[in-house]
mmCIF file of C-alpha atoms in Angstrom:
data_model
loop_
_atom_site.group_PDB
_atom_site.id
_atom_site.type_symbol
_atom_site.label_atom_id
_atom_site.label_comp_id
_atom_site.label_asym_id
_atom_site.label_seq_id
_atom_site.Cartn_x
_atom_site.Cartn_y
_atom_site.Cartn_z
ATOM 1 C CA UNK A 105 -30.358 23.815 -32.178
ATOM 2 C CA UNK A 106 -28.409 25.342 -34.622
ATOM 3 C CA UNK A 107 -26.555 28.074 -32.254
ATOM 4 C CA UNK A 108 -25.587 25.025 -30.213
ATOM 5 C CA UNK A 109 -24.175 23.091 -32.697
ATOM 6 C CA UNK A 110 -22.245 26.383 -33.956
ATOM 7 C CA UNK A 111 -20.752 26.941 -30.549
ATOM 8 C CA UNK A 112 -19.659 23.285 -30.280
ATOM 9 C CA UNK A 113 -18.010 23.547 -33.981
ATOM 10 C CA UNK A 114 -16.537 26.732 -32.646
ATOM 11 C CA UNK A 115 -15.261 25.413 -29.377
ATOM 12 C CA UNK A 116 -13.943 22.448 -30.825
ATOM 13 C CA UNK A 117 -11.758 24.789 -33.652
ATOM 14 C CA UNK A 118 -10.222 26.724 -31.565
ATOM 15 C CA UNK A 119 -9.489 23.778 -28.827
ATOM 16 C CA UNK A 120 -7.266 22.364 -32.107
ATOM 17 C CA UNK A 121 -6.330 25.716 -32.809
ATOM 18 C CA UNK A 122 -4.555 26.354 -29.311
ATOM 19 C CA UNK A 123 -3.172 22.653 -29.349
ATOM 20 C CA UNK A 124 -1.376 23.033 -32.635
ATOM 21 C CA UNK A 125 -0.075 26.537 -32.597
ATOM 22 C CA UNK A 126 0.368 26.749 -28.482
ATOM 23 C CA UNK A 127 1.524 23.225 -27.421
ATOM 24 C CA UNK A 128 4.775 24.753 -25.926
ATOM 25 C CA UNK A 129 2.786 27.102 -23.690
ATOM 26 C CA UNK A 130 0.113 24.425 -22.874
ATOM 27 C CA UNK A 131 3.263 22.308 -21.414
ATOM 28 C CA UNK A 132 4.520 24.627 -19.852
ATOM 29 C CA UNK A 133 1.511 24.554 -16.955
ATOM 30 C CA UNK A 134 2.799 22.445 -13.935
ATOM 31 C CA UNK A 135 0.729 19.303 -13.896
ATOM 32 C CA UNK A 136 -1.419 18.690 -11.023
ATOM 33 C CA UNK A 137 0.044 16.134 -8.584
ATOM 34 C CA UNK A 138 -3.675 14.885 -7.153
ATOM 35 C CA UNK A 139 -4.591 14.391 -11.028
ATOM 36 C CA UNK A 140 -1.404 12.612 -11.682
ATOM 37 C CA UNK A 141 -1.337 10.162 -8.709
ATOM 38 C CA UNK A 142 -5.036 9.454 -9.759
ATOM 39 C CA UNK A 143 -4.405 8.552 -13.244
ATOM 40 C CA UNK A 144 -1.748 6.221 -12.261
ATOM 41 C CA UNK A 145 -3.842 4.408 -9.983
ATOM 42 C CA UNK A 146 -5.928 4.160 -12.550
ATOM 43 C CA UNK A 147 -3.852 3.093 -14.761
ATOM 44 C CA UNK A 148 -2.493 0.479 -12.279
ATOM 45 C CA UNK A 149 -5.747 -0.968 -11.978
ATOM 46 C CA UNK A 150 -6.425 -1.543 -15.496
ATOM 47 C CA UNK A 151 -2.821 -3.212 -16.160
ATOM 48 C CA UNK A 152 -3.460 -5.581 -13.066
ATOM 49 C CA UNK A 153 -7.098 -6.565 -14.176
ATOM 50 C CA UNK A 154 -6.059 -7.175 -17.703
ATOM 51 C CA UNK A 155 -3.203 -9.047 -16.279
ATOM 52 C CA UNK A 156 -5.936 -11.103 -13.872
ATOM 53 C CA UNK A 157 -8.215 -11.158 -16.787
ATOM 54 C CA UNK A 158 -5.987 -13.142 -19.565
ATOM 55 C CA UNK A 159 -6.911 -16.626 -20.454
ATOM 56 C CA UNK A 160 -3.367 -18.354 -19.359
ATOM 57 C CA UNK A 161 -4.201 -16.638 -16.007
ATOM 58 C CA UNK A 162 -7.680 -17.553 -15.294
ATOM 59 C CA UNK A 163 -8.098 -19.933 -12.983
ATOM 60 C CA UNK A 164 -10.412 -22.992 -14.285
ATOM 61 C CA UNK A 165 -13.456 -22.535 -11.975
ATOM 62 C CA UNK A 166 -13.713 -18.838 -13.461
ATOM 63 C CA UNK A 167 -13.601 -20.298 -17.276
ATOM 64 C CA UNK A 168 -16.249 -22.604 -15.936
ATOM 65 C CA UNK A 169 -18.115 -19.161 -15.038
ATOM 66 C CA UNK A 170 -17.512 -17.337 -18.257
ATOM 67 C CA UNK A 171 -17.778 -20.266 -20.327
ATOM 68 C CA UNK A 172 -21.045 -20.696 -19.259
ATOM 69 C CA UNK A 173 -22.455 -16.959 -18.791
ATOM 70 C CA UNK A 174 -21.880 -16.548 -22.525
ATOM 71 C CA UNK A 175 -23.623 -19.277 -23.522
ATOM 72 C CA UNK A 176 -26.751 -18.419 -21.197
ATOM 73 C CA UNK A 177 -26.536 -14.840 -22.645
ATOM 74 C CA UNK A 178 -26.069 -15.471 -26.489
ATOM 75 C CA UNK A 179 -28.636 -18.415 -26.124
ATOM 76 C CA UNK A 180 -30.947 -16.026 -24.560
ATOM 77 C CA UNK A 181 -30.700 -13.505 -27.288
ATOM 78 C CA UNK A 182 -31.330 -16.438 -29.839
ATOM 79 C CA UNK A 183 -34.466 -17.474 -28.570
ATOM 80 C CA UNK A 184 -36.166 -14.046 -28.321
ATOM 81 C CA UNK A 185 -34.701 -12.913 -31.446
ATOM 82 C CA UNK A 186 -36.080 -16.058 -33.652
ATOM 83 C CA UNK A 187 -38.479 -17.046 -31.755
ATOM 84 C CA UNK A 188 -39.876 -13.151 -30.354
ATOM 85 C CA UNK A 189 -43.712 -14.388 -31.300
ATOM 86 C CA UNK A 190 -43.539 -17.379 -28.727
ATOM 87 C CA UNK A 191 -41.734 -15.176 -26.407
ATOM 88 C CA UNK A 192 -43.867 -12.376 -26.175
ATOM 89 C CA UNK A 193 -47.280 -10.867 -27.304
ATOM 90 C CA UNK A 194 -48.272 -8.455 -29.750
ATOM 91 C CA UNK A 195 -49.362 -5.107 -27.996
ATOM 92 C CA UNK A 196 -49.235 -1.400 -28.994
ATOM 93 C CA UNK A 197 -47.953 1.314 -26.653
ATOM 94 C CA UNK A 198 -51.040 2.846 -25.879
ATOM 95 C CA UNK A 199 -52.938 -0.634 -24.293
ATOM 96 C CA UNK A 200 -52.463 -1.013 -20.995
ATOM 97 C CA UNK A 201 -51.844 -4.300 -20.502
ATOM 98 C CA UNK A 202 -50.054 -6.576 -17.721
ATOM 99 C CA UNK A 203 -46.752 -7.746 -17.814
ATOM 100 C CA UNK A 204 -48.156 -11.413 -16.885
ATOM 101 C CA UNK A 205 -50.545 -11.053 -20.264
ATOM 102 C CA UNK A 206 -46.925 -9.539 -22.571
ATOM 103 C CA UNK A 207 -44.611 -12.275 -21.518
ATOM 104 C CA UNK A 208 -45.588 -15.733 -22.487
ATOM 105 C CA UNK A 209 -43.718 -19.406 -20.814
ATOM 106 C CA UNK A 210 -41.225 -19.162 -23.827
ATOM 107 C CA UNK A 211 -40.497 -15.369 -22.843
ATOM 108 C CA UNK A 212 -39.593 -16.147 -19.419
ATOM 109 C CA UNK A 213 -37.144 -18.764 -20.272
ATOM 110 C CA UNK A 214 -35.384 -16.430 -22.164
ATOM 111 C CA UNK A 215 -35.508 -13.896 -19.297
ATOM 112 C CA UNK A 216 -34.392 -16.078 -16.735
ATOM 113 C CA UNK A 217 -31.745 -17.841 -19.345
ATOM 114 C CA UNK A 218 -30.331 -14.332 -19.766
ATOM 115 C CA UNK A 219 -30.147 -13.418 -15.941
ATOM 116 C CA UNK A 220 -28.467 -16.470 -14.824
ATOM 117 C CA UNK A 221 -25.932 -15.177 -17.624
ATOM 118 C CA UNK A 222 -25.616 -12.076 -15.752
ATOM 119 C CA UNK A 223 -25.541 -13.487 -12.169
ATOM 120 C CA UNK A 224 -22.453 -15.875 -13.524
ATOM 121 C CA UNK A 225 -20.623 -13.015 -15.225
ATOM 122 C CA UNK A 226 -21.013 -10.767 -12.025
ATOM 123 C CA UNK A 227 -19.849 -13.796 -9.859
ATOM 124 C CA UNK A 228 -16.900 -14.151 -12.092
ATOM 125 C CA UNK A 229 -16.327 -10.238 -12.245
ATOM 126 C CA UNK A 230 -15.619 -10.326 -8.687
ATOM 127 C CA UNK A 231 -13.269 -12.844 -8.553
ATOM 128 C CA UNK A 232 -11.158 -11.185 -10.793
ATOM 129 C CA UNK A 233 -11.591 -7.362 -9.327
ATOM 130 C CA UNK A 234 -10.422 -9.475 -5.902
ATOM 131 C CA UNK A 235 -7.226 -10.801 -7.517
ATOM 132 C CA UNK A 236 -6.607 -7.510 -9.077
ATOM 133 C CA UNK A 237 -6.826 -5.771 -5.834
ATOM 134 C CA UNK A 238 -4.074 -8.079 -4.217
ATOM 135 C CA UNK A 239 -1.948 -7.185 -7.293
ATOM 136 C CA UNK A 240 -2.043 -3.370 -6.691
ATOM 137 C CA UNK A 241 -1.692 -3.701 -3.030
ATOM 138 C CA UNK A 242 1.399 -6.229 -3.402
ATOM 139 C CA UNK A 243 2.522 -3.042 -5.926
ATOM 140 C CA UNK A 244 2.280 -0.447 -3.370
ATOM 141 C CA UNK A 245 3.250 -2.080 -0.516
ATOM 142 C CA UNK A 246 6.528 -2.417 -2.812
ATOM 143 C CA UNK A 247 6.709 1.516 -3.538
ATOM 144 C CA UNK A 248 6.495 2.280 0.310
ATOM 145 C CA UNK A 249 9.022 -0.048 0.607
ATOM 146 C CA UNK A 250 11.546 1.253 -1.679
ATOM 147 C CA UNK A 251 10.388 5.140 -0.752
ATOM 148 C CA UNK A 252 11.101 4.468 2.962
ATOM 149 C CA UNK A 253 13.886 2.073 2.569
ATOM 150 C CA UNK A 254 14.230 -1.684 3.947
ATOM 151 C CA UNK A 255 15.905 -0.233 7.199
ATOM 152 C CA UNK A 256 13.128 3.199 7.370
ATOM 153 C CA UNK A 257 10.632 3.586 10.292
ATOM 154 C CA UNK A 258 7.445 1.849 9.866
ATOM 155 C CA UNK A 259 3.619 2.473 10.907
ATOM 156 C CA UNK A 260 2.827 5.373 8.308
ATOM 157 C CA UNK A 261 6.227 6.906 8.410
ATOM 158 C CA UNK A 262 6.523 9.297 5.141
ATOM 159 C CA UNK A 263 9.000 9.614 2.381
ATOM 160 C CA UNK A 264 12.447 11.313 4.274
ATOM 161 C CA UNK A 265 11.353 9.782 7.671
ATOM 162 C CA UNK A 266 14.805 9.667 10.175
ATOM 163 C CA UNK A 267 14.903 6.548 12.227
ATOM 164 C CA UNK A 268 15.223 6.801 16.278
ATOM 165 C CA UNK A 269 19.026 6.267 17.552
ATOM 166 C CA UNK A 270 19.494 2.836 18.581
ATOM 167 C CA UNK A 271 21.082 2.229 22.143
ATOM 168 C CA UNK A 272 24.057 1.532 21.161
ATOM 169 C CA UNK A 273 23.877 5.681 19.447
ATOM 170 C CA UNK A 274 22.342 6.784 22.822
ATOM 171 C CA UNK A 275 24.539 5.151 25.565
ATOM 172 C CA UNK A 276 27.511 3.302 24.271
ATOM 173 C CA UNK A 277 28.569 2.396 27.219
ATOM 174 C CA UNK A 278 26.116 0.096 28.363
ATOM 175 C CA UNK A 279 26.940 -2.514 25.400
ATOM 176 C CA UNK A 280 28.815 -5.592 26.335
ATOM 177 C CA UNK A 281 32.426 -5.117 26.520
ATOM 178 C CA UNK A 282 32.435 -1.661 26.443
ATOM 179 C CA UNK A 283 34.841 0.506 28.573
ATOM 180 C CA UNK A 284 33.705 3.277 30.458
ATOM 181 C CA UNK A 285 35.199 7.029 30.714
ATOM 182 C CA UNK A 286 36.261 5.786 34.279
ATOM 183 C CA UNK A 287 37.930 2.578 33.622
ATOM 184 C CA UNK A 288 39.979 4.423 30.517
ATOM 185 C CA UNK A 289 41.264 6.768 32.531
ATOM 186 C CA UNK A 290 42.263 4.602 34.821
ATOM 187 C CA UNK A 291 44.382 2.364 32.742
ATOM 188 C CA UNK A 292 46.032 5.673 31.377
ATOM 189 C CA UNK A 293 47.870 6.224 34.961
ATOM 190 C CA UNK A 294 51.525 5.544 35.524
ATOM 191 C CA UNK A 295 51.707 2.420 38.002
ATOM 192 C CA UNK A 296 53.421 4.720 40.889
ATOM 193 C CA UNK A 297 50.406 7.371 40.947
ATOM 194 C CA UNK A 298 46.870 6.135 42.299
ATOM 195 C CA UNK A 299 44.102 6.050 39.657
ATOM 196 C CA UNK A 300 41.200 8.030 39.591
ATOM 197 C CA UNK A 301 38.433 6.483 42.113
ATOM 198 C CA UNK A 302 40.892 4.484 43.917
ATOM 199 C CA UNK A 303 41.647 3.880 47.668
ATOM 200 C CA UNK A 304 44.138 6.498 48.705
ATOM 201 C CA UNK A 305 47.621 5.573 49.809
ATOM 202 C CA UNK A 306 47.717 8.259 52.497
ATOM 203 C CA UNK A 307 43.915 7.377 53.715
ATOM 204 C CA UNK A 308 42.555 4.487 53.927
ATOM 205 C CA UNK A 309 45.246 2.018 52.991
ATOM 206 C CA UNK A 310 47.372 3.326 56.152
ATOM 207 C CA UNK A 311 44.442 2.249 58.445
ATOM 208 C CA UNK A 312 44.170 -1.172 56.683
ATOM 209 C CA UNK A 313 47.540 -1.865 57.578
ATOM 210 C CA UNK A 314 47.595 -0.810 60.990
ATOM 211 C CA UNK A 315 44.480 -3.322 61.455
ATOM 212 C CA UNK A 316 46.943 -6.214 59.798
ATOM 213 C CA UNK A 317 49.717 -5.663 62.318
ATOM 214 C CA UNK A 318 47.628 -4.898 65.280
ATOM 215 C CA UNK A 319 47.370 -2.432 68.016
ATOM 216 C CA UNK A 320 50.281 -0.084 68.893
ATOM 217 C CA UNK A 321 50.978 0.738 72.616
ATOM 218 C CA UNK A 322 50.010 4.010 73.402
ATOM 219 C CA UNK A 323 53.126 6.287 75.426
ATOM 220 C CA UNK A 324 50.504 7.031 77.800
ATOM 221 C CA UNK A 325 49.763 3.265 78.580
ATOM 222 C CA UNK A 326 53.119 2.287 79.227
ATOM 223 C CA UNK A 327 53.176 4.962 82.329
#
């Protein structure tokens, strides 16, 4: 007993010790980044169920509940505590003795007085932890949000995630109104040359006329 409490004086004089004379060197270790993210969650938690948890915020029905398991619970306490003789009998430790025979009618209304406290705290206890969920989950939907960005990728994409090229990045050309490679190149031709892609003036375009005036007598059909 007393080397124990010697090493616990000791461990707790030098912990001071290296706090007060080493502080610079102590924050000078990077901090863990798992620990961190914990403690602010935990931290988050306790500033949204004290938030959930004030009296201007509490809806009536869970007043109603803590109202009432207060007053089950302190009444509880005040009848075995002034009234422990009609509660319970007198028995030592070593008699073995039911609980029926310890526990008189008086006892168990205290018991059960006292547990429906309980049962309406717990009830009211998760009400709140429900609406204090819904707060940190509204909170952290809004850092993913603002890590990501409002235009980011969705469905678990990560902090630095690049969005996929729209179609207007991929094929321009296909938007509405836009001109194509061939029809710019086109336009860019002097009206006396033929533009790219167009009916030849030596080829076709001969033929087509020779169709519009008809057929030409042949020197071999006039013999």
């Amino acid at each position: 007993m007393i080397s124990m409490s010697c090493t616990s004086f000791a461990a707790v004089y030098f912990m001071e010790d290296t706090i007060e004379n080493k502080r610079k060197e102590c924050e000078a270790f990077p901090v863990d980044e798992e620990v961190e993210a914990r403690e602010k969650k935990v931290q988050r938690r306790k500033a949204a169920y004290k938030a959930v948890t004030s009296w201007d915020a509490l809806p009536k029905l869970d007043k109603y509940l803590l109202g009432t398991s207060l007053f089950l619970m302190t009444l509880s306490c005040h009848i075995a505590g002034n009234f422990g003789s009609l509660c319970f009998a007198t028995f030592s430790v070593t008699c073995s003795v039911a609980l029926a025979d310890v526990v008189l009618p008086l006892g168990w209304v205290a018991i059960g007085t006292f547990s429906t406290g309980c049962l309406t705290f717990y009830v009211y206890g998760k009400g709140a932890g429900r609406r204090a969920k819904k707060i940190v989950k509204a909170e952290n939907d809004a850092d993913m949000v603002t890590e990501i960005g409002p235009g980011g990728a969705r469905g678990g994409a990560g902090r630095g995630a690049v969005a996929a090229p729209s179609v207007a990045e991929q094929e321009p050309g296909k938007l509405p109104g836009a001109v194509t490679e061939q029809q710019a190149a086109a336009a860019a031709w002097s009206d006396d040359e033929t533009p790219p892609g167009s009916v030849s003036s030596y080829g076709d375009y001969g033929e087509d006329e020779e169709e519009q005036e008809g057929p030409r007598d042949k020197p071999w059909e006039r013999m």
